[in-house]
Coordinates of C-alpha atoms and ligand atoms in Angstrom, one line a residue:
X789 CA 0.0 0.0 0.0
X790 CA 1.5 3.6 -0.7
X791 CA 0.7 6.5 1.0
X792 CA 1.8 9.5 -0.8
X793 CA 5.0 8.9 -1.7
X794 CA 5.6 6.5 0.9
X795 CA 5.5 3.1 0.5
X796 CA 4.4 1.2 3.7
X797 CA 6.0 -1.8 2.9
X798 CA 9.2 0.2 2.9
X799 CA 8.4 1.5 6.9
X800 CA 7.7 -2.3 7.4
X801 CA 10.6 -3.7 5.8
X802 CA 12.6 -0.6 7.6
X803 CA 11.0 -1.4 10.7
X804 CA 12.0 -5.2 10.6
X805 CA 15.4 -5.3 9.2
X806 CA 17.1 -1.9 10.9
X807 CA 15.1 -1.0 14.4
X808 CA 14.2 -4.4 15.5
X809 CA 17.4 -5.5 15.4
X810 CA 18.8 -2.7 16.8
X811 CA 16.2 -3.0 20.4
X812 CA 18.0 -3.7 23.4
X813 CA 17.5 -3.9 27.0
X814 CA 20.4 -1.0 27.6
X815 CA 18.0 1.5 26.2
X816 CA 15.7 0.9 29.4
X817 CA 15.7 5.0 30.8
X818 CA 19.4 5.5 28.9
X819 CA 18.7 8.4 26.5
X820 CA 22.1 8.6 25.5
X821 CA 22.2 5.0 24.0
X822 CA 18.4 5.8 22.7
X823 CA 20.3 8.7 21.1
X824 CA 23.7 6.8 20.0
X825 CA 21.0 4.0 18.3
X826 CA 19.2 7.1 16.3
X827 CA 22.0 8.3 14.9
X828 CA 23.0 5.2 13.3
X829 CA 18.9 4.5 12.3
X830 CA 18.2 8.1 11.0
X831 CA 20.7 8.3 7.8
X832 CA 19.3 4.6 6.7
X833 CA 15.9 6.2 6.9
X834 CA 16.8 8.7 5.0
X835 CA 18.2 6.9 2.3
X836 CA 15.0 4.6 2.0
X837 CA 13.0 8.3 1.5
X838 CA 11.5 7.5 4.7
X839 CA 12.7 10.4 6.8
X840 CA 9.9 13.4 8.1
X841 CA 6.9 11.6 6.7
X842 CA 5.1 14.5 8.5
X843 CA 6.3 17.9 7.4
X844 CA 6.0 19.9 4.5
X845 CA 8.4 19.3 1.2
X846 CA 10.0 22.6 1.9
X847 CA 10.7 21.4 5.4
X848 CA 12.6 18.8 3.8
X849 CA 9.9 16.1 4.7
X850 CA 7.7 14.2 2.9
X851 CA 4.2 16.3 2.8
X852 CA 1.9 13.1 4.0
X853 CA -1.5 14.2 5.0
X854 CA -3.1 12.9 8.2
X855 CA -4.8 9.8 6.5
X856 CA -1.7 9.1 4.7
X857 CA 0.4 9.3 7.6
X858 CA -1.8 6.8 9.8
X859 CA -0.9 3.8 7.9
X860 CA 3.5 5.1 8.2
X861 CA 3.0 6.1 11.7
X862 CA 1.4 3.0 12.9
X863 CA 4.2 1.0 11.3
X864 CA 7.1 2.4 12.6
X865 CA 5.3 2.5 15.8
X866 CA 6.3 -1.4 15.8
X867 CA 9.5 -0.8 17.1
X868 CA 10.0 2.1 20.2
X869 CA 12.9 3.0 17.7
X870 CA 10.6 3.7 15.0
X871 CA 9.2 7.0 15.1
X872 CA 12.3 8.5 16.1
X873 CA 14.1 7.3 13.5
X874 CA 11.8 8.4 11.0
X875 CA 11.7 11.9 13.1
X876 CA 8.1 11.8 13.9
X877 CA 8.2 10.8 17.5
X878 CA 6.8 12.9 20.5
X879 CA 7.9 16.0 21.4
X880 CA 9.8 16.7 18.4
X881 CA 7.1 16.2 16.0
X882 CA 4.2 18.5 17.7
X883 CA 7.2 21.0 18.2
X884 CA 7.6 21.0 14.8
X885 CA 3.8 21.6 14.3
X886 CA 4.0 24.2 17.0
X887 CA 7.0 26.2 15.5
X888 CA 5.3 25.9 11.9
X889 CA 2.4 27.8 13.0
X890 CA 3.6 29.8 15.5
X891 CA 6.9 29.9 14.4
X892 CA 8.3 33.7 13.4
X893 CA 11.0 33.2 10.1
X894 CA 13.5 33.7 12.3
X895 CA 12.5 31.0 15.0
X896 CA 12.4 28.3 12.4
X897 CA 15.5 28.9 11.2
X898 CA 17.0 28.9 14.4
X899 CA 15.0 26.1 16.1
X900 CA 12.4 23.9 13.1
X901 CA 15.6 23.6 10.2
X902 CA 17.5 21.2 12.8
X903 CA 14.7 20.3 14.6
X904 CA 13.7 19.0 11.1
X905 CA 17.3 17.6 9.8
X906 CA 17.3 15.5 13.2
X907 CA 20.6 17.5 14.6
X908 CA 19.0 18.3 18.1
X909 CA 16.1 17.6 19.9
X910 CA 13.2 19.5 22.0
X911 CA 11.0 19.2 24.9
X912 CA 7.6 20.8 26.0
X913 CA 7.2 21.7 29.3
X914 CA 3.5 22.6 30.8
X915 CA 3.2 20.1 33.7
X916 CA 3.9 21.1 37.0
X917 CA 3.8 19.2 40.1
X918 CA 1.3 20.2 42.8
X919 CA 0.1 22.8 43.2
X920 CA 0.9 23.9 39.7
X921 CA -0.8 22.8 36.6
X922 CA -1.5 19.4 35.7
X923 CA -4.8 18.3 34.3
X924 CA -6.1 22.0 35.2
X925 CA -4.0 24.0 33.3
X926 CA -5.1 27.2 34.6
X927 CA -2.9 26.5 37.9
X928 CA -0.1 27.3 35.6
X929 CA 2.2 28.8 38.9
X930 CA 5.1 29.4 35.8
X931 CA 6.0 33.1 35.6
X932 CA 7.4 35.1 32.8
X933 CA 7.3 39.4 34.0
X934 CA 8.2 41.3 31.5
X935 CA 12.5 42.8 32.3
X936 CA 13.7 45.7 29.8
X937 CA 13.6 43.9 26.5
X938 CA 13.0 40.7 27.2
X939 CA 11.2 38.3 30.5
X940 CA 12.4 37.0 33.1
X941 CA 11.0 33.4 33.7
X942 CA 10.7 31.4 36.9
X943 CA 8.9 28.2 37.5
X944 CA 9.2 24.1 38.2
X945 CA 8.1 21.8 35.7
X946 CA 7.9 18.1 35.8
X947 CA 7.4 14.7 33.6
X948 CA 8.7 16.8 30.5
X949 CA 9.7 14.2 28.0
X950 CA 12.6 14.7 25.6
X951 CA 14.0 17.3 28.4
X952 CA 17.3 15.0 28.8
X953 CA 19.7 16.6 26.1
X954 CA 17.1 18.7 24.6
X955 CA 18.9 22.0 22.6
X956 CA 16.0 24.0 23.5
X957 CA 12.0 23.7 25.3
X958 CA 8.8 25.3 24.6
X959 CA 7.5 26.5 28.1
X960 CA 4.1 28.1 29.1
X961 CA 4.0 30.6 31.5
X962 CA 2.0 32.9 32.8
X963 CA 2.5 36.7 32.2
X964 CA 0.0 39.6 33.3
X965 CA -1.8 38.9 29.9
X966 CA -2.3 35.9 29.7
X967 CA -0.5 32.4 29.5
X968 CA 2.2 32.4 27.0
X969 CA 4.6 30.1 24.9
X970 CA 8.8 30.7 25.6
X971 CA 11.4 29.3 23.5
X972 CA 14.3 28.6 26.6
X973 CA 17.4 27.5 25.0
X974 CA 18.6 24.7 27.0
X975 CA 22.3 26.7 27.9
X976 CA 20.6 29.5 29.1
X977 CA 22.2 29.4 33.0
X978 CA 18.6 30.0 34.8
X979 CA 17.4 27.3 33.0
X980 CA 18.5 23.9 34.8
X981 CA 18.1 19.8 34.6
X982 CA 16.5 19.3 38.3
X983 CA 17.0 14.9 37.5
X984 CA 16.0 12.5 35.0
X985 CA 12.6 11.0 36.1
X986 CA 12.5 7.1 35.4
X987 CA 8.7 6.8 34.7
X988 CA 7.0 3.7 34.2
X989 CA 7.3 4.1 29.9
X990 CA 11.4 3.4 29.7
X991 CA 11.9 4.0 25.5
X992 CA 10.9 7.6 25.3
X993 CA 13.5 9.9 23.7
X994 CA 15.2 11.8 25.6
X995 CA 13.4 10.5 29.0
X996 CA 11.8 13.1 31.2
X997 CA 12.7 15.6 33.0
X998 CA 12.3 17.8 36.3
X999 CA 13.4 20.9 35.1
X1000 CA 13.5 24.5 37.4
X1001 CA 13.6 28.2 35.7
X1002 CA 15.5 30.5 38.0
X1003 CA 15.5 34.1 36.8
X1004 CA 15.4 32.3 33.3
X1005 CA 16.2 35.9 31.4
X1006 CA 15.5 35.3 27.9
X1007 CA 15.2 37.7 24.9
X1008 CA 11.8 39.2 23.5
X1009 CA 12.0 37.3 20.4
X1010 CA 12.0 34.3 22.6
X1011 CA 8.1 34.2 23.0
X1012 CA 6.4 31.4 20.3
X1013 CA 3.2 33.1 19.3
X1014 CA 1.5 35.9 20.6
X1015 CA 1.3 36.9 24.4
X1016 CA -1.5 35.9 26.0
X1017 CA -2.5 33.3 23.7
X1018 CA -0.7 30.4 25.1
X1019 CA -3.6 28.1 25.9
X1020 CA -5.3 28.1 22.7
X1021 CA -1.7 27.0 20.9
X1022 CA -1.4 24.2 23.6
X1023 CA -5.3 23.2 23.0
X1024 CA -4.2 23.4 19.3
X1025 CA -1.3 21.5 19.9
X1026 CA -2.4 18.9 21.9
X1027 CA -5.2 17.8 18.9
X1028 CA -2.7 16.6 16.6
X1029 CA -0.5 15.4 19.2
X1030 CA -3.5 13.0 20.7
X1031 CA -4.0 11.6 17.3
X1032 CA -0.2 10.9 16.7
X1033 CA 0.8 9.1 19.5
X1034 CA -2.5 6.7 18.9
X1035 CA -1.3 5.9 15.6
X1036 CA 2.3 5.4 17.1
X1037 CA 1.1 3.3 19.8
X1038 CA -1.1 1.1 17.6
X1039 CA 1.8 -0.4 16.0
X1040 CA 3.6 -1.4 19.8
X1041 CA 0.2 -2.9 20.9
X1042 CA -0.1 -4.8 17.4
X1043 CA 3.7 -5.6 18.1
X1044 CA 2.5 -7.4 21.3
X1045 CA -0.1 -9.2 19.9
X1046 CA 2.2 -10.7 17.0
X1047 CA 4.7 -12.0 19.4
X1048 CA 1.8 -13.5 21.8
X1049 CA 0.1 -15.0 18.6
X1050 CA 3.2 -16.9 17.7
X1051 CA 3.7 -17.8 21.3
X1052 CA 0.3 -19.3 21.0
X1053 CA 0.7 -21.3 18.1
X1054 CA 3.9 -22.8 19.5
X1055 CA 3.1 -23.6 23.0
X1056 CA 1.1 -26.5 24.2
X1057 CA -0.6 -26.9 27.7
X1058 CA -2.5 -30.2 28.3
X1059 CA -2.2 -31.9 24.7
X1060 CA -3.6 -29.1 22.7
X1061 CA -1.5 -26.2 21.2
X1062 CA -2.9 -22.9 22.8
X1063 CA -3.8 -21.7 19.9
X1064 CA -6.1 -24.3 19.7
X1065 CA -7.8 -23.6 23.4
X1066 CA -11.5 -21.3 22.9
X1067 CA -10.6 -18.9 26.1
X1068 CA -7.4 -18.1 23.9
X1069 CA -9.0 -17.3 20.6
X1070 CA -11.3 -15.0 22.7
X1071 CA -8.4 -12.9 23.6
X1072 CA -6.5 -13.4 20.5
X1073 CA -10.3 -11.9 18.8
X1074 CA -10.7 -9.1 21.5
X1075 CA -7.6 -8.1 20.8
X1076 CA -8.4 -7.5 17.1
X1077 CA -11.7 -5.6 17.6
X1078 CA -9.8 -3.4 20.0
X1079 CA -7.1 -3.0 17.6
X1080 CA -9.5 -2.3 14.6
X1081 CA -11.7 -0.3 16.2
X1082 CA -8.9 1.9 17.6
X1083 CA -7.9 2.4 13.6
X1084 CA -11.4 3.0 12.5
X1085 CA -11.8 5.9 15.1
X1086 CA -8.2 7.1 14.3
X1087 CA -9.0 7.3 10.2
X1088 CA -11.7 9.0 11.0
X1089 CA -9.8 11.9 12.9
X1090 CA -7.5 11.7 10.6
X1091 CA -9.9 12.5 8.0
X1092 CA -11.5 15.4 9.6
X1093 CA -7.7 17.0 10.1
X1094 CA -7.2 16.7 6.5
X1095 CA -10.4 18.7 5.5
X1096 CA -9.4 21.4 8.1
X1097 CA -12.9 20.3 10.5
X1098 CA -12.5 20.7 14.3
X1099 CA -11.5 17.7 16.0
X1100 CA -12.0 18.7 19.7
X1101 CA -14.7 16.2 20.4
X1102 CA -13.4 13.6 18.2
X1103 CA -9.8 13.4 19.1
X1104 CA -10.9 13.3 22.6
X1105 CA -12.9 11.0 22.0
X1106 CA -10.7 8.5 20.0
X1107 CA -7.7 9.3 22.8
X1108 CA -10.1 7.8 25.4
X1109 CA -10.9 4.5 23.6
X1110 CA -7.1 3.8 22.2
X1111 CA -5.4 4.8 25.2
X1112 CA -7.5 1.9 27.4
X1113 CA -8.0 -0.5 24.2
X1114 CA -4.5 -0.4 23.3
X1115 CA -3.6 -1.2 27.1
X1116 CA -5.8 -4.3 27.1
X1117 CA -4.7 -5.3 23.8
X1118 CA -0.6 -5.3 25.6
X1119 CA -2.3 -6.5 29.0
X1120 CA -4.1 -9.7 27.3
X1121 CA -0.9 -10.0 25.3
X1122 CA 1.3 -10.1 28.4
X1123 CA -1.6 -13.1 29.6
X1124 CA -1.1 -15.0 26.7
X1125 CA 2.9 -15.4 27.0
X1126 CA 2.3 -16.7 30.4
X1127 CA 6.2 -15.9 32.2
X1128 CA 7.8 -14.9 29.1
X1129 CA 5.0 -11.8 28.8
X1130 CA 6.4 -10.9 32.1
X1131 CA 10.1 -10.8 31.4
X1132 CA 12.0 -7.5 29.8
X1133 CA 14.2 -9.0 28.5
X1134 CA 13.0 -12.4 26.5
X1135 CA 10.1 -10.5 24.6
X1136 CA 8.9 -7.1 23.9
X1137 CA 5.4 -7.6 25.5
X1138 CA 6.3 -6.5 28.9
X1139 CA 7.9 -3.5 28.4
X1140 CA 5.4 -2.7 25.8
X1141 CA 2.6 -3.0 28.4
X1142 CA 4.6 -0.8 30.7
X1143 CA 5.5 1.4 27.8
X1144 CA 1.4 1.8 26.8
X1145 CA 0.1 2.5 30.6
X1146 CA 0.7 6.2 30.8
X1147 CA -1.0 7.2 27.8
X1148 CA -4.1 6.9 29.6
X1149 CA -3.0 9.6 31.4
X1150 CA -0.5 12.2 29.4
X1151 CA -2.5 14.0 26.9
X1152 CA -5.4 14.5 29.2
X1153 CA -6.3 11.5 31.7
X1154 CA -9.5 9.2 30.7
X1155 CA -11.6 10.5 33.9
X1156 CA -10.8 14.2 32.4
X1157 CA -11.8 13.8 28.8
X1158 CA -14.8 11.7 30.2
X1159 CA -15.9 14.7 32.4
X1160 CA -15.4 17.3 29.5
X1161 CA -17.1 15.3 26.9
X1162 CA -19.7 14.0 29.0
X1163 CA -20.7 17.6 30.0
X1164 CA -20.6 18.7 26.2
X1165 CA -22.7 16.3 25.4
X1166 CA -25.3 17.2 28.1
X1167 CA -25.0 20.4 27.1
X1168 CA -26.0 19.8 23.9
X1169 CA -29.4 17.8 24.7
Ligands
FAD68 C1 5.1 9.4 30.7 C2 4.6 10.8 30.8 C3 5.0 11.8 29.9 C4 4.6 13.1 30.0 N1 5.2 14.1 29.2 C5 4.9 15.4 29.4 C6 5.5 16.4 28.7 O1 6.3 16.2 27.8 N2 5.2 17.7 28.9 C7 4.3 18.1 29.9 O2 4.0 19.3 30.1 N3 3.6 17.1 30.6 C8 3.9 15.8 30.4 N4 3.3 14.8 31.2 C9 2.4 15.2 32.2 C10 0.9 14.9 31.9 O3 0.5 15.8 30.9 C11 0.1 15.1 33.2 O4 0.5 13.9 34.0 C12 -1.4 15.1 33.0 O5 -1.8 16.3 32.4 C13 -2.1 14.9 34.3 O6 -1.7 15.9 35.2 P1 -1.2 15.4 36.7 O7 -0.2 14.4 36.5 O8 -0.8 16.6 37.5 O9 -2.5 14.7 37.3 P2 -3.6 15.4 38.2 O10 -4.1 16.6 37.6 O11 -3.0 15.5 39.6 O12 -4.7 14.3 38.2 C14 -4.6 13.0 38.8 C15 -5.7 12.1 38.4 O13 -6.9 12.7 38.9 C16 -8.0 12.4 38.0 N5 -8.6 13.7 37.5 C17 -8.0 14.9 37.3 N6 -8.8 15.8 36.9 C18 -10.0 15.2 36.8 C19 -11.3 15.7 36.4 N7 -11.5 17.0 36.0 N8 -12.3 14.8 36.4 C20 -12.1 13.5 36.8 N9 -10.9 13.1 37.2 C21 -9.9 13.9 37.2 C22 -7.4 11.6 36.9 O14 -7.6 10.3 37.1 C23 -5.9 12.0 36.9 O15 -5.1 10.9 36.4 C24 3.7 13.5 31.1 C25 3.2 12.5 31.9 C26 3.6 11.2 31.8 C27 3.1 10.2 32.8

């Protein structure tokens, strides 16, 4: 099947023969080997024609459109190297969307051109922990006051992923108009690495981060956007963002389910192959309508993005459902592999489970989009 120019037999075949081989337990919560194993992944994608599937021709990527990226996204998804190979993992790749829009000439020279060649790396950094912002944004205790020419930021921020050997972050903060977007370059001396937090997930890029802003002065031109209007630009962000790590994460769960399929078709327990047991086809099949279904409502938003609708209640929507149907589909896979589901270091399925739990919270928790959705739809009636 091609999508676009992309052929996704090529991400497959990419997938299979380059990042699959390349997994290893040492990238548990180690960005720097995550980082050593990209460098060595991203040139070979490029080659292939592979590379940026998401942005724009004159961004040097490859121009896919939302439905045509589902199908590439979902594929390299297979492997936790995948995405990042290919340059479309989170946070880069909704930084990249954030600094197209938003972006002034000058700011995606500086920041989207390597952003987009794969030379450095980026974080996003809204969370903060209590009593800060965290499913409430508006307890956004982050400061920015305006100082002279430029601001002068202070603030602690937590769980920001990518943050470990990030060139630069995109933090919100609140000014006297309003909550607003900073670019903080990641050498600026009020800006500081508190520690690396090892979360439950262990592949992301660049891990996460606890990071502090002490009299963070940075320039005027640092500020992404207008003043005032950084909420809508992280509502904006976060609708493309939902959608993409869904599609990411459909390919690890569908990674789970291959290797407890062949696992099932290999074992025997009692005389008969497990394959051949009715309580294991069940899960085998409920992992397959959960799997489908999760595309189906995935498409669809995908579809809506491309004709430029609003996907506010849709993506919300579709986060819900994949995030806890893609956990299933790893927690029934984990079941069906009996010990060696359990082990990090005999099979993927483990660490996949582990690696698909938080979605159901980053990107707005279940019991949050529930509440919002469920009150818009009240509203409505
Ligand atoms: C692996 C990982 C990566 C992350 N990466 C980033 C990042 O790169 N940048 C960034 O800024 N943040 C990041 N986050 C933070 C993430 O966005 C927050 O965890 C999320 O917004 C929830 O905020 P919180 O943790 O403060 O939870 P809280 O706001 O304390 O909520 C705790 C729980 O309370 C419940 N709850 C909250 N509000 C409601 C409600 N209105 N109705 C019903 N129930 C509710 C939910 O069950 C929720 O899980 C990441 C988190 C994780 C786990």
């Amino acid at each position: 099947m091609t999508q676009g120019n992309v052929n996704v037999a090529h991400v497959r075949d990419f997938v299979d023969r380059h990042c699959i081989p390349m997994e290893s337990p040492a990238h548990v919560h180690d960005p720097e080997a995550m980082d050593a194993a990209l460098a060595r992944l991203r040139p070979v994608a490029r080659e292939l024609g592979l590379y940026l599937p998401q942005m724009p021709v004159a961004q040097g990527g490859l121009g896919l459109g939302w439905v045509e990226r589902a199908a590439v996204f979902e594929e390299a998804g297979r492997s936790y190297l995948g995405p990042a190979a290919l340059n479309c993992a989170a946070p880069d790749q909704p930084n990249m969307i954030s600094l197209l829009r938003q972006g002034t000439p000058a700011q995606q020279q500086r920041y989207l051109a390597p952003l987009a060649e794969g030379r450095i790396r980026s974080c996003f950094a809204m969370t903060e922990p209590a009593p800060g912002a965290g499913s409430d944004p508006s307890m956004l205790r982050t400061t920015a006051r305006r100082d002279g020419s430029g601001w002068v930021i202070d603030g602690h921020k937590w769980f920001i992923t990518g943050a470990i050997g990030a060139a630069f972050c995109i933090v919100l903060a609140q000014t006297e108009d309003g909550p607003t977007q900073f670019i903080v370059d990641a050498d600026n001396p009020g800006f500081s690495l508190v520690r690396a937090i090892k979360a439950i997930d262990p592949y992301a890029v660049g891990g996460h981060g606890e990071l502090r802003f002490r009299a963070c002065r940075v320039e005027g031109d640092a500020v992404l956007g207008e003043v005032g209007q950084g909420f809508a630009y992280a509502q904006q962000r976060l609708e493309p963002a939902r959608l993409s790590h869904c599609l990411r994460l459909m390919g690890r769960a569908r990674r789970a389910l291959e290797a407890a399929q062949a696992y099932v078709c290999e074992r025997s327990s009692f005389g008969d192959r497990l394959a051949d047991l009715q309580q294991v086809q069940a899960m085998v099949a409920d992992c397959h309508i959960d799997l489908h279904a999760s595309r189906l409502m995935s498409l669809d938003c995908a579809r809506r993005m491309d004709e430029g609708t609003s996907v506010k209640t849709e993506s919300a929507m579709t986060k819900v459902f994949v995030s806890e149907a893609l956990h299933r589909i790893a927690d029934r896979a984990a079941q069906l592999c009996g010990a060696l589901g359990m082990s990090e270091d005999d099979s993927p399925v483990a660490l996949i489970l582990r690696e698909l739990r938080p979605f159901r919270i980053y990107d707005g928790a279940s019991e949050l989009h529930r509440a919002t959705l469920g009150r818009r739809f009240l509203k409505s009636t």
